[in-house]
Coordinates of C-alpha atoms in Angstrom, one line a residue:
M198 CA 0.0 -0.1 0.0
F199 CA 2.7 2.5 1.1
G200 CA 4.7 1.6 -2.1
I201 CA 1.8 2.5 -4.4
R202 CA 1.0 5.8 -2.5
R203 CA 4.4 7.1 -2.8
P204 CA 4.8 7.0 -6.5
L205 CA 1.1 8.3 -6.8
R206 CA 2.1 11.2 -4.5
R207 CA 5.2 12.2 -6.5
A208 CA 3.2 12.1 -9.7
L209 CA 0.7 14.5 -8.3
S210 CA 3.4 16.8 -7.0
L211 CA 4.9 17.0 -10.4
G212 CA 1.6 16.7 -12.3
L213 CA -0.2 19.6 -10.9
P214 CA 2.4 22.3 -11.5
T215 CA 2.7 20.9 -15.1
A216 CA -1.0 20.9 -15.7
W217 CA -1.2 24.6 -14.4
G218 CA 1.7 25.8 -16.6
A219 CA 0.1 24.2 -19.6
L220 CA -3.2 25.8 -18.7
A221 CA -1.7 29.1 -18.5
I222 CA 0.2 28.9 -22.1
T223 CA -2.7 27.3 -23.5
Y224 CA -4.8 30.3 -22.6
K225 CA -2.3 32.8 -23.9
L226 CA -1.7 31.1 -27.1
T227 CA -5.5 30.1 -28.0
C228 CA -8.1 32.3 -26.0
P229 CA -9.2 35.1 -28.2
L230 CA -9.4 37.6 -25.2
A231 CA -5.5 36.9 -24.4
Q232 CA -4.9 38.1 -27.7
Q233 CA -6.5 41.6 -27.3
D234 CA -4.6 44.8 -26.3
G235 CA -7.6 46.5 -24.5
L236 CA -7.5 47.3 -20.8
G237 CA -9.9 44.7 -19.7
A238 CA -8.3 41.8 -21.8
R239 CA -5.0 42.7 -20.1
L240 CA -6.6 42.7 -16.7
V241 CA -8.2 39.2 -17.4
T242 CA -5.0 37.8 -18.5
S243 CA -2.9 39.1 -15.5
A244 CA -5.7 37.7 -13.2
V245 CA -5.2 34.2 -14.8
F246 CA -1.4 34.3 -14.6
F247 CA -1.7 35.6 -11.0
A248 CA -4.0 32.7 -10.1
V249 CA -1.7 30.3 -11.7
G250 CA 1.4 31.8 -9.9
T251 CA -0.4 31.7 -6.5
G252 CA -1.4 28.1 -7.0
L253 CA 1.9 27.0 -7.9
I254 CA 3.6 28.9 -4.8
L255 CA 0.8 27.3 -2.6
H256 CA 1.6 23.8 -3.9
V257 CA 5.3 24.2 -3.6
R258 CA 4.7 25.5 0.2
Q259 CA 2.4 22.6 1.0
T260 CA 5.0 20.2 -0.5
L261 CA 7.8 21.7 1.5
L262 CA 5.9 21.5 4.8
R263 CA 4.7 18.0 4.2
E264 CA 8.3 16.9 3.7
L265 CA 9.5 19.0 6.8
K266 CA 7.0 17.5 8.9
Q267 CA 8.0 13.9 7.6
A268 CA 11.8 14.7 8.2
R269 CA 10.7 15.9 11.9
R270 CA 8.8 12.8 12.6
I271 CA 11.8 10.7 11.3
A272 CA 14.3 12.4 13.5
G273 CA 11.9 12.5 16.5
A274 CA 11.4 8.6 16.0
A275 CA 15.2 8.1 15.9
Q276 CA 15.8 10.3 18.9
R277 CA 13.1 8.5 20.9
V278 CA 14.8 5.1 19.9
L279 CA 18.1 6.2 21.3
L280 CA 16.8 8.1 24.4
R281 CA 14.4 5.7 25.4
P282 CA 11.8 6.7 28.0
L283 CA 13.1 6.1 31.6
P284 CA 10.9 4.0 33.8
P285 CA 9.5 5.8 36.9
R286 CA 11.4 3.7 39.4
V287 CA 15.0 1.7 38.8
D288 CA 16.0 -0.6 41.5
G289 CA 14.5 1.7 44.3
L290 CA 15.3 5.0 42.9
N291 CA 12.5 7.2 41.7
V292 CA 13.4 8.6 38.4
A293 CA 12.1 11.6 36.2
V294 CA 13.7 13.3 33.3
A295 CA 12.7 16.1 30.9
Q296 CA 14.1 17.9 27.9
L297 CA 13.7 21.5 26.9
S298 CA 14.6 22.5 23.3
A299 CA 16.1 25.9 22.4
D300 CA 14.3 25.7 19.0
R301 CA 10.7 25.0 18.9
G302 CA 11.0 23.0 15.7
A303 CA 14.0 21.0 16.7
T304 CA 13.7 17.4 17.4
V305 CA 17.4 16.5 17.2
G306 CA 19.8 17.6 20.0
G307 CA 23.2 16.4 21.5
D308 CA 22.1 15.6 25.0
L309 CA 22.4 12.0 26.3
Y310 CA 21.2 10.3 29.5
E311 CA 20.5 6.8 30.7
V312 CA 19.9 5.1 34.1
I313 CA 20.6 1.2 34.1
A314 CA 20.2 -1.2 37.3
T315 CA 23.2 -3.6 37.0
E316 CA 24.8 -6.1 39.3
H317 CA 27.4 -3.4 40.3
G318 CA 24.7 -1.0 41.2
V319 CA 22.6 1.7 39.5
R320 CA 24.7 3.2 36.8
V321 CA 24.0 6.6 35.3
V322 CA 25.4 8.7 32.4
M323 CA 24.6 12.4 31.4
G324 CA 26.4 13.8 28.7
D325 CA 26.1 16.7 26.1
V326 CA 27.6 16.7 22.7
R327 CA 28.9 19.5 21.0
G328 CA 26.7 20.6 18.2
H329 CA 23.2 19.7 17.2
G330 CA 21.6 17.8 14.3
L331 CA 22.3 14.4 12.5
S332 CA 26.1 14.4 13.4
A333 CA 25.5 15.0 17.2
L334 CA 22.6 12.4 17.1
S335 CA 25.1 9.8 15.6
T336 CA 27.6 10.6 18.3
V337 CA 24.8 10.1 20.8
A338 CA 24.2 6.7 19.4
A339 CA 27.7 5.7 19.6
L340 CA 28.0 6.5 23.2
L341 CA 24.8 5.2 24.6
G342 CA 25.2 2.1 22.7
S343 CA 28.7 1.7 24.4
F344 CA 27.5 2.6 27.8
R345 CA 24.5 0.2 27.7
E346 CA 26.9 -2.6 27.2
A347 CA 29.8 -1.5 29.4
A348 CA 27.6 -0.9 32.3
H349 CA 26.7 -4.4 32.5
D350 CA 30.0 -5.9 31.5
E351 CA 32.5 -3.8 33.4
A352 CA 32.8 -4.0 37.4
D353 CA 35.0 -1.1 37.5
L354 CA 33.4 2.5 36.7
A355 CA 36.7 3.7 35.2
L356 CA 36.8 0.9 32.6
V357 CA 33.3 2.1 31.6
L358 CA 34.5 5.4 30.9
R359 CA 37.5 3.8 28.9
R360 CA 34.7 2.1 26.7
L361 CA 33.1 5.4 25.9
E362 CA 36.4 7.0 25.0
R363 CA 37.3 4.3 22.7
A364 CA 33.7 4.3 21.3
L365 CA 33.9 8.1 20.7
A366 CA 37.4 8.0 18.9
R367 CA 36.3 5.1 16.7
H368 CA 33.1 7.3 15.9
L369 CA 34.8 10.2 15.0
R370 CA 37.4 8.3 12.9
E371 CA 34.8 7.0 10.8
R372 CA 33.0 10.0 10.5
A373 CA 36.3 11.8 9.3
R374 CA 37.1 9.1 6.9
D375 CA 33.6 9.2 5.5
A376 CA 33.8 13.1 5.2
H377 CA 37.3 12.8 3.3
P378 CA 36.9 9.4 1.4
A379 CA 39.5 10.5 -1.4
S380 CA 42.3 11.9 0.8
G381 CA 43.6 8.4 1.6
L382 CA 44.6 9.5 5.1
T383 CA 43.1 8.8 8.4
P384 CA 42.6 11.3 11.2
D385 CA 45.6 9.7 13.2
T386 CA 48.0 10.5 10.2
P387 CA 50.1 13.8 10.9
D388 CA 49.7 15.1 7.3
T389 CA 45.8 15.0 7.9
P390 CA 44.5 18.6 7.8
P391 CA 42.2 19.7 10.8
T392 CA 38.6 19.0 10.1
P393 CA 35.4 19.9 12.2
V394 CA 35.2 16.4 13.4
A395 CA 38.6 16.6 15.2
E396 CA 37.5 19.5 17.1
E397 CA 34.3 17.7 18.5
F398 CA 34.0 16.9 22.1
V399 CA 31.6 15.5 24.6
T400 CA 31.3 16.2 28.4
V401 CA 30.2 13.1 30.1
L402 CA 29.2 12.2 33.8
L403 CA 29.2 8.7 35.2
L404 CA 27.7 8.0 38.4
E405 CA 27.2 4.7 40.2
I406 CA 24.8 4.5 43.3
G407 CA 25.2 1.2 45.2
R408 CA 22.7 -0.7 47.1
D409 CA 23.6 0.9 50.2
G410 CA 23.3 4.5 48.8
G411 CA 26.9 5.0 48.5
M412 CA 27.9 7.0 45.4
R413 CA 31.0 7.3 43.1
A414 CA 31.4 9.4 40.1
L415 CA 33.8 10.0 37.1
N416 CA 33.2 13.5 35.6
C417 CA 34.6 14.6 32.2
G418 CA 34.0 18.4 31.8
H419 CA 30.3 18.1 32.8
P420 CA 28.7 20.1 35.7
W421 CA 28.4 18.4 38.9
P422 CA 24.8 17.4 39.8
Y423 CA 23.1 19.0 42.7
L424 CA 22.1 17.1 45.8
L425 CA 18.9 18.2 47.5
S426 CA 19.0 17.3 51.0
G427 CA 16.2 19.0 52.9
P428 CA 16.0 22.6 52.1
R429 CA 19.4 22.7 50.7
A430 CA 20.9 22.3 47.3
E431 CA 24.6 21.9 47.2
P432 CA 27.0 20.4 44.6
L433 CA 27.6 16.7 44.9
S434 CA 31.2 17.6 44.5
R435 CA 33.5 20.3 44.2
A436 CA 36.4 18.1 42.6
D437 CA 38.0 19.4 39.5
P438 CA 36.7 17.3 36.5
L439 CA 38.8 15.4 33.9
P440 CA 38.9 17.1 30.4
P441 CA 35.8 16.4 27.9
L442 CA 36.1 13.2 25.9
G443 CA 37.7 13.8 22.4
P444 CA 40.3 16.6 22.3
F445 CA 42.6 14.9 24.7
P446 CA 43.3 11.0 25.7
L447 CA 42.2 10.3 29.2
P448 CA 45.1 10.0 32.1
P449 CA 46.4 6.6 32.9
A450 CA 44.9 6.6 36.1
L451 CA 41.2 7.4 36.6
P452 CA 40.3 7.3 40.3
T453 CA 36.5 7.7 40.9
T454 CA 35.4 10.4 43.1
P455 CA 33.5 9.4 46.2
C456 CA 30.4 11.4 46.8
G457 CA 28.9 10.2 50.0
P458 CA 25.6 8.3 50.4
L459 CA 22.4 9.1 48.9
V460 CA 20.1 8.5 51.8
H461 CA 16.3 8.0 51.8
G462 CA 14.4 10.8 50.4
E463 CA 17.1 12.6 49.1
C464 CA 17.3 13.8 45.6
L465 CA 20.1 14.1 43.0
V466 CA 19.5 16.5 40.1
L467 CA 21.9 16.0 36.8
F468 CA 21.7 18.6 34.0
T469 CA 23.4 19.9 30.9
D470 CA 25.1 23.1 31.0
G471 CA 22.2 24.7 29.2
A472 CA 20.2 25.2 32.5
E473 CA 23.0 27.1 34.3
D474 CA 23.9 29.1 31.1
A475 CA 20.5 30.2 30.3
R476 CA 20.2 34.2 30.4
D477 CA 17.5 36.7 30.8
A478 CA 17.0 39.7 28.7
R479 CA 19.5 41.6 31.1
G480 CA 22.1 38.8 30.7
R481 CA 21.8 37.4 34.1
F482 CA 22.4 33.6 34.5
F483 CA 19.5 31.3 35.6
P484 CA 20.0 30.8 39.5
L485 CA 19.5 27.0 39.2
P486 CA 20.6 26.3 42.9
A487 CA 18.1 28.7 44.1
A488 CA 15.4 27.1 42.0
L489 CA 16.3 23.7 43.3
A490 CA 16.1 24.9 46.9
K491 CA 12.7 26.4 46.1
A492 CA 11.4 23.3 44.8
A493 CA 12.8 21.3 47.7
H494 CA 10.4 23.4 50.0
D495 CA 7.5 21.6 48.8
H496 CA 6.6 18.4 50.8
P497 CA 6.6 15.6 49.9
V498 CA 9.2 16.3 47.3
S499 CA 9.1 14.2 44.2
P500 CA 11.3 14.1 41.1
Q501 CA 8.2 15.0 38.9
Q502 CA 7.4 17.9 41.0
I503 CA 11.0 19.2 40.9
L504 CA 11.2 19.0 37.4
R505 CA 7.9 21.0 37.0
T506 CA 9.1 23.5 39.3
V507 CA 12.5 24.2 37.8
L508 CA 11.5 24.2 34.2
A509 CA 8.7 26.7 34.9
A510 CA 11.2 28.8 36.5
L511 CA 13.7 28.5 33.8
L512 CA 11.1 29.5 31.0
R513 CA 10.1 32.7 33.1
H514 CA 13.7 33.6 33.4
T515 CA 14.3 33.5 29.6
A516 CA 10.7 34.6 28.7
G517 CA 10.2 31.2 27.2
R518 CA 13.1 31.4 24.7
P519 CA 16.2 29.6 26.1
T520 CA 19.2 29.8 24.1
D521 CA 20.4 26.3 24.5
D522 CA 19.1 22.8 24.9
V523 CA 18.4 21.7 28.6
A524 CA 18.0 18.3 30.1
L525 CA 17.2 17.5 33.7
L526 CA 17.4 14.1 35.2
V527 CA 16.3 13.6 38.8
L528 CA 16.9 10.7 41.1
Q529 CA 15.2 10.1 44.3
N530 CA 16.3 7.3 47.0
G531 CA 12.9 5.5 47.6
R532 CA 14.3 2.7 49.2
E533 CA 12.9 1.7 52.7
C534 CA 16.3 1.7 54.4
N535 CA 19.9 2.6 53.9
L536 CA 23.0 0.8 55.5
L537 CA 24.9 4.2 55.6
G538 CA 22.1 6.0 57.6
A539 CA 19.0 7.8 57.3
R540 CA 17.9 11.5 56.8
G541 CA 19.9 13.8 58.9
T542 CA 23.0 11.6 58.8
A543 CA 26.2 13.6 58.7
R544 CA 27.6 13.4 55.3
Q545 CA 31.4 13.2 54.7
A546 CA 32.4 16.0 52.6
T547 CA 34.1 15.0 49.3
P548 CA 37.9 16.2 49.6
H549 CA 39.0 19.0 46.9
P550 CA 42.1 17.7 45.1

């Protein structure tokens, strides 16, 4: 059925303009009124050609809009396959996620996230690919595919990050080779001229939450999450992050950053830099910690309620026009008990290197 409709639609899209053009030429050549030089005859001829031209313009516009809608549907479907809807609960953690696009017509972005329950604990990735469009989407696909495999296979979080680094390097090499197939050079060759692909990078945050609530993280140039404990919103860590993936190789040693426990009822908010970099008409940055602290005042606190409050505040701050894509991921410890303590237990501060 679809194979029949597509050629028929193409034939109509080509046949209608041809028929209208033929009708206008036939009128000009054969109609006696069109051969006269009087003012009335000229007005009628002009009206005929104006109607034909208007019809052609409307037809072209409708065809372009139909193709644009189809492209957006395909891009949206591809992104939904990559960024699968997260379940509301993963191994005792309540989960909520939301995305806000800077362009109302955009469906393809460079934000990536995933939450997976493994035998090593709940593992989370949040990242931001430089750029937008299909190139960014292909990079997201490469990284998420690698993470979903490595999260189960690797017992050490550092090895998961190594897998992501290799997947990104392989993906960028393939893209550079496809972009310059006739050069005969690979991106690793010294004589290879710099390409836009070689300048791409990805910020990545890897987080592991154990069954006892203990958290460990590896951060490659990504903003640290905020921990909501009571009415306070504090950075999960103040340690200096590693460089983003892409421009430079990771150091030989990758020690994870201990981040203390996530006790019952506490929330962890992961986000992309579009949340903190959003500005109002005066150029002031969005006060994300204050918005999170305000959201934490409502009781009982839930991930969905935090998302609604923060996104509403961000849209008010930017007058509904954010300049960058925003992704927010909220994790709440909903387990009945924690071996590391309950609410109010003193949290060991993460040392600054």
